[in-house]
Amino acid sequence: MEIIDNKFELGDAWKLIDGLADESTKEMFELDDILYDISMKIYEFRLKNDFTQKQLAEKLGIKQSMV
């Protein structure tokens, strides 16, 4: 962490994780990152196509909670 113009500037979170975490923890962070990317793609698709969660779930034949 650096102080620039009386403000704290945080470093790269991935460098911090690489320096402090064990391999198991690193894998969990990577999986969370992948799941986040997938969920954002689904969300963007819904917005672009004007679907609610319920409408997309019905089209996919799954429960709304899975969307």
Tab-separated table of N, CA, C and O in Angstrom:
chain	number	residue	atom	x	y	z
A	1	MET	N	0.853	-1.157	0.000
A	1	MET	CA	0.000	0.000	0.000
A	1	MET	C	0.906	1.228	0.000
A	1	MET	O	1.849	1.304	0.766
A	2	GLU	N	0.612	2.173	-0.852
A	2	GLU	CA	1.366	3.407	-0.935
A	2	GLU	C	0.481	4.579	-0.535
A	2	GLU	O	-0.730	4.523	-0.664
A	3	ILE	N	1.119	5.642	-0.067
A	3	ILE	CA	0.386	6.869	0.211
A	3	ILE	C	0.780	7.883	-0.853
A	3	ILE	O	1.936	8.233	-0.995
A	4	ILE	N	-0.200	8.333	-1.633
A	4	ILE	CA	0.015	9.297	-2.702
A	4	ILE	C	-0.962	10.441	-2.497
A	4	ILE	O	-2.175	10.224	-2.442
A	5	ASP	N	-0.430	11.656	-2.393
A	5	ASP	CA	-1.283	12.833	-2.189
A	5	ASP	C	-2.263	12.638	-1.030
A	5	ASP	O	-3.453	12.894	-1.143
A	6	ASN	N	-1.754	12.132	0.076
A	6	ASN	CA	-2.552	11.893	1.287
A	6	ASN	C	-3.688	10.893	1.071
A	6	ASN	O	-4.660	10.886	1.803
A	7	LYS	N	-3.581	10.061	0.043
A	7	LYS	CA	-4.572	9.014	-0.204
A	7	LYS	C	-3.855	7.676	-0.227
A	7	LYS	O	-2.718	7.567	-0.666
A	8	PHE	N	-4.523	6.662	0.259
A	8	PHE	CA	-3.960	5.326	0.207
A	8	PHE	C	-4.231	4.726	-1.159
A	8	PHE	O	-5.335	4.816	-1.679
A	9	GLU	N	-3.236	4.117	-1.738
A	9	GLU	CA	-3.426	3.415	-2.998
A	9	GLU	C	-3.153	1.935	-2.751
A	9	GLU	O	-2.061	1.557	-2.315
A	10	LEU	N	-4.159	1.147	-2.985
A	10	LEU	CA	-4.022	-0.291	-2.777
A	10	LEU	C	-3.261	-0.908	-3.932
A	10	LEU	O	-3.413	-0.492	-5.078
A	11	GLY	N	-2.485	-1.900	-3.639
A	11	GLY	CA	-1.764	-2.612	-4.673
A	11	GLY	C	-2.659	-3.609	-5.384
A	11	GLY	O	-3.861	-3.700	-5.121
A	12	ASP	N	-2.067	-4.358	-6.272
A	12	ASP	CA	-2.769	-5.375	-7.039
A	12	ASP	C	-3.193	-6.509	-6.113
A	12	ASP	O	-2.357	-7.152	-5.466
A	13	ALA	N	-4.495	-6.765	-6.046
A	13	ALA	CA	-5.021	-7.801	-5.148
A	13	ALA	C	-4.481	-9.180	-5.504
A	13	ALA	O	-4.209	-9.995	-4.623
A	14	TRP	N	-4.324	-9.466	-6.794
A	14	TRP	CA	-3.828	-10.783	-7.196
A	14	TRP	C	-2.384	-10.992	-6.742
A	14	TRP	O	-2.005	-12.095	-6.352
A	15	LYS	N	-1.563	-9.938	-6.752
A	15	LYS	CA	-0.185	-10.062	-6.255
A	15	LYS	C	-0.187	-10.349	-4.763
A	15	LYS	O	0.621	-11.148	-4.274
A	16	LEU	N	-1.088	-9.714	-4.035
A	16	LEU	CA	-1.201	-9.956	-2.603
A	16	LEU	C	-1.598	-11.404	-2.334
A	16	LEU	O	-1.000	-12.075	-1.497
A	17	ILE	N	-2.585	-11.889	-3.068
A	17	ILE	CA	-3.025	-13.276	-2.905
A	17	ILE	C	-1.892	-14.239	-3.238
A	17	ILE	O	-1.638	-15.193	-2.511
A	18	ASP	N	-1.204	-13.985	-4.347
A	18	ASP	CA	-0.086	-14.851	-4.737
A	18	ASP	C	0.995	-14.898	-3.663
A	18	ASP	O	1.609	-15.931	-3.430
A	19	GLY	N	1.219	-13.767	-3.012
A	19	GLY	CA	2.261	-13.705	-1.997
A	19	GLY	C	1.876	-14.315	-0.667
A	19	GLY	O	2.733	-14.807	0.060
A	20	LEU	N	0.597	-14.319	-0.344
A	20	LEU	CA	0.174	-14.754	0.989
A	20	LEU	C	-0.573	-16.082	1.045
A	20	LEU	O	-0.554	-16.758	2.063
A	21	ALA	N	-1.243	-16.431	-0.019
A	21	ALA	CA	-2.147	-17.591	0.028
A	21	ALA	C	-1.449	-18.883	-0.377
A	21	ALA	O	-0.509	-18.885	-1.163
A	22	ASP	N	-1.976	-19.983	0.167
A	22	ASP	CA	-1.498	-21.293	-0.262
A	22	ASP	C	-2.223	-21.678	-1.558
A	22	ASP	O	-3.126	-20.982	-2.010
A	23	GLU	N	-1.820	-22.771	-2.163
A	23	GLU	CA	-2.375	-23.171	-3.468
A	23	GLU	C	-3.885	-23.415	-3.409
A	23	GLU	O	-4.610	-23.056	-4.326
A	24	SER	N	-4.354	-24.008	-2.335
A	24	SER	CA	-5.781	-24.284	-2.201
A	24	SER	C	-6.592	-22.984	-2.189
A	24	SER	O	-7.627	-22.878	-2.853
A	25	THR	N	-6.116	-21.999	-1.467
A	25	THR	CA	-6.801	-20.711	-1.395
A	25	THR	C	-6.763	-20.009	-2.740
A	25	THR	O	-7.763	-19.422	-3.178
A	26	LYS	N	-5.625	-20.075	-3.424
A	26	LYS	CA	-5.506	-19.470	-4.758
A	26	LYS	C	-6.512	-20.087	-5.719
A	26	LYS	O	-7.148	-19.384	-6.509
A	27	GLU	N	-6.683	-21.398	-5.651
A	27	GLU	CA	-7.645	-22.081	-6.519
A	27	GLU	C	-9.073	-21.621	-6.227
A	27	GLU	O	-9.873	-21.464	-7.148
A	28	MET	N	-9.397	-21.404	-4.953
A	28	MET	CA	-10.737	-20.923	-4.601
A	28	MET	C	-10.982	-19.530	-5.186
A	28	MET	O	-12.047	-19.248	-5.711
A	29	PHE	N	-9.978	-18.656	-5.108
A	29	PHE	CA	-10.122	-17.320	-5.678
A	29	PHE	C	-10.301	-17.392	-7.190
A	29	PHE	O	-11.098	-16.660	-7.770
A	30	GLU	N	-9.545	-18.272	-7.842
A	30	GLU	CA	-9.662	-18.418	-9.291
A	30	GLU	C	-11.049	-18.926	-9.677
A	30	GLU	O	-11.650	-18.448	-10.640
A	31	LEU	N	-11.576	-19.889	-8.921
A	31	LEU	CA	-12.910	-20.412	-9.193
A	31	LEU	C	-13.962	-19.328	-8.997
A	31	LEU	O	-14.862	-19.174	-9.826
A	32	ASP	N	-13.832	-18.561	-7.922
A	32	ASP	CA	-14.771	-17.452	-7.694
A	32	ASP	C	-14.739	-16.466	-8.850
A	32	ASP	O	-15.775	-15.952	-9.273
A	33	ASP	N	-13.556	-16.196	-9.376
A	33	ASP	CA	-13.407	-15.271	-10.495
A	33	ASP	C	-14.108	-15.811	-11.745
A	33	ASP	O	-14.799	-15.078	-12.447
A	34	ILE	N	-13.968	-17.103	-11.996
A	34	ILE	CA	-14.627	-17.741	-13.143
A	34	ILE	C	-16.144	-17.687	-12.976
A	34	ILE	O	-16.872	-17.335	-13.913
A	35	LEU	N	-16.633	-18.033	-11.791
A	35	LEU	CA	-18.075	-18.013	-11.539
A	35	LEU	C	-18.641	-16.605	-11.665
A	35	LEU	O	-19.741	-16.410	-12.181
A	36	TYR	N	-17.882	-15.608	-11.218
A	36	TYR	CA	-18.317	-14.220	-11.358
A	36	TYR	C	-18.440	-13.852	-12.840
A	36	TYR	O	-19.425	-13.237	-13.249
A	37	ASP	N	-17.446	-14.229	-13.635
A	37	ASP	CA	-17.489	-13.930	-15.069
A	37	ASP	C	-18.712	-14.566	-15.732
A	37	ASP	O	-19.384	-13.926	-16.547
A	38	ILE	N	-19.005	-15.799	-15.377
A	38	ILE	CA	-20.165	-16.492	-15.946
A	38	ILE	C	-21.449	-15.775	-15.548
A	38	ILE	O	-22.323	-15.526	-16.385
A	39	SER	N	-21.566	-15.424	-14.270
A	39	SER	CA	-22.790	-14.763	-13.812
A	39	SER	C	-22.971	-13.402	-14.483
A	39	SER	O	-24.093	-13.012	-14.819
A	40	MET	N	-21.879	-12.686	-14.725
A	40	MET	CA	-21.982	-11.390	-15.401
A	40	MET	C	-22.402	-11.558	-16.858
A	40	MET	O	-23.171	-10.753	-17.387
A	41	LYS	N	-21.938	-12.608	-17.515
A	41	LYS	CA	-22.350	-12.858	-18.904
A	41	LYS	C	-23.847	-13.167	-18.969
A	41	LYS	O	-24.544	-12.702	-19.869
A	42	ILE	N	-24.342	-13.945	-18.020
A	42	ILE	CA	-25.772	-14.252	-17.967
A	42	ILE	C	-26.563	-12.974	-17.710
A	42	ILE	O	-27.577	-12.715	-18.370
A	43	TYR	N	-26.100	-12.164	-16.770
A	43	TYR	CA	-26.775	-10.908	-16.442
A	43	TYR	C	-26.811	-9.979	-17.661
A	43	TYR	O	-27.857	-9.414	-17.995
A	44	GLU	N	-25.676	-9.828	-18.340
A	44	GLU	CA	-25.612	-8.967	-19.526
A	44	GLU	C	-26.526	-9.490	-20.632
A	44	GLU	O	-27.182	-8.715	-21.326
A	45	PHE	N	-26.593	-10.815	-20.791
A	45	PHE	CA	-27.483	-11.415	-21.781
A	45	PHE	C	-28.930	-11.070	-21.462
A	45	PHE	O	-29.701	-10.698	-22.344
A	46	ARG	N	-29.289	-11.197	-20.176
A	46	ARG	CA	-30.667	-10.880	-19.774
A	46	ARG	C	-31.006	-9.426	-20.059
A	46	ARG	O	-32.076	-9.117	-20.570
A	47	LEU	N	-30.089	-8.524	-19.719
A	47	LEU	CA	-30.341	-7.104	-19.967
A	47	LEU	C	-30.476	-6.811	-21.459
A	47	LEU	O	-31.392	-6.103	-21.874
A	48	LYS	N	-29.567	-7.370	-22.238
A	48	LYS	CA	-29.573	-7.127	-23.687
A	48	LYS	C	-30.859	-7.629	-24.336
A	48	LYS	O	-31.398	-7.013	-25.253
A	49	ASN	N	-31.370	-8.744	-23.839
A	49	ASN	CA	-32.551	-9.370	-24.423
A	49	ASN	C	-33.834	-9.089	-23.650
A	49	ASN	O	-34.879	-9.657	-23.960
A	50	ASP	N	-33.733	-8.220	-22.653
A	50	ASP	CA	-34.883	-7.798	-21.860
A	50	ASP	C	-35.634	-8.976	-21.234
A	50	ASP	O	-36.862	-9.067	-21.299
A	51	PHE	N	-34.868	-9.907	-20.641
A	51	PHE	CA	-35.444	-11.059	-19.949
A	51	PHE	C	-35.346	-10.854	-18.446
A	51	PHE	O	-34.340	-10.374	-17.947
A	52	THR	N	-36.364	-11.256	-17.737
A	52	THR	CA	-36.264	-11.353	-16.287
A	52	THR	C	-35.596	-12.694	-15.981
A	52	THR	O	-35.451	-13.554	-16.863
A	53	GLN	N	-35.213	-12.880	-14.731
A	53	GLN	CA	-34.665	-14.185	-14.337
A	53	GLN	C	-35.691	-15.283	-14.592
A	53	GLN	O	-35.346	-16.363	-15.086
A	54	LYS	N	-36.921	-15.001	-14.250
A	54	LYS	CA	-37.984	-15.988	-14.417
A	54	LYS	C	-38.172	-16.355	-15.890
A	54	LYS	O	-38.290	-17.537	-16.227
A	55	GLN	N	-38.180	-15.360	-16.770
A	55	GLN	CA	-38.354	-15.632	-18.200
A	55	GLN	C	-37.206	-16.477	-18.756
A	55	GLN	O	-37.430	-17.418	-19.517
A	56	LEU	N	-35.979	-16.147	-18.376
A	56	LEU	CA	-34.832	-16.918	-18.860
A	56	LEU	C	-34.885	-18.341	-18.323
A	56	LEU	O	-34.626	-19.296	-19.058
A	57	ALA	N	-35.249	-18.490	-17.064
A	57	ALA	CA	-35.360	-19.827	-16.473
A	57	ALA	C	-36.388	-20.668	-17.210
A	57	ALA	O	-36.143	-21.851	-17.496
A	58	GLU	N	-37.526	-20.061	-17.544
A	58	GLU	CA	-38.565	-20.792	-18.274
A	58	GLU	C	-38.053	-21.233	-19.641
A	58	GLU	O	-38.304	-22.359	-20.070
A	59	LYS	N	-37.331	-20.360	-20.328
A	59	LYS	CA	-36.801	-20.704	-21.649
A	59	LYS	C	-35.756	-21.825	-21.564
A	59	LYS	O	-35.649	-22.644	-22.454
A	60	LEU	N	-34.998	-21.841	-20.455
A	60	LEU	CA	-33.967	-22.866	-20.277
A	60	LEU	C	-34.492	-24.136	-19.635
A	60	LEU	O	-33.794	-25.146	-19.592
A	61	GLY	N	-35.722	-24.081	-19.115
A	61	GLY	CA	-36.299	-25.251	-18.450
A	61	GLY	C	-35.678	-25.537	-17.100
A	61	GLY	O	-35.544	-26.694	-16.708
A	62	ILE	N	-35.285	-24.455	-16.398
A	62	ILE	CA	-34.677	-24.604	-15.072
A	62	ILE	C	-35.418	-23.717	-14.079
A	62	ILE	O	-36.264	-22.930	-14.462
A	63	LYS	N	-35.072	-23.832	-12.809
A	63	LYS	CA	-35.690	-23.003	-11.781
A	63	LYS	C	-35.059	-21.605	-11.819
A	63	LYS	O	-33.894	-21.433	-12.161
A	64	GLN	N	-35.852	-20.624	-11.436
A	64	GLN	CA	-35.381	-19.245	-11.413
A	64	GLN	C	-34.136	-19.096	-10.518
A	64	GLN	O	-33.221	-18.345	-10.851
A	65	SER	N	-34.091	-19.807	-9.435
A	65	SER	CA	-32.956	-19.700	-8.509
A	65	SER	C	-31.641	-20.140	-9.157
A	65	SER	O	-30.569	-19.738	-8.718
A	66	MET	N	-31.728	-20.954	-10.199
A	66	MET	CA	-30.511	-21.393	-10.883
A	66	MET	C	-29.957	-20.302	-11.795
A	66	MET	O	-28.784	-20.302	-12.117
A	67	VAL	N	-30.843	-19.388	-12.230
A	67	VAL	CA	-30.393	-18.281	-13.067
A	67	VAL	C	-29.661	-17.287	-12.196
A	67	VAL	O	-28.642	-16.785	-12.513
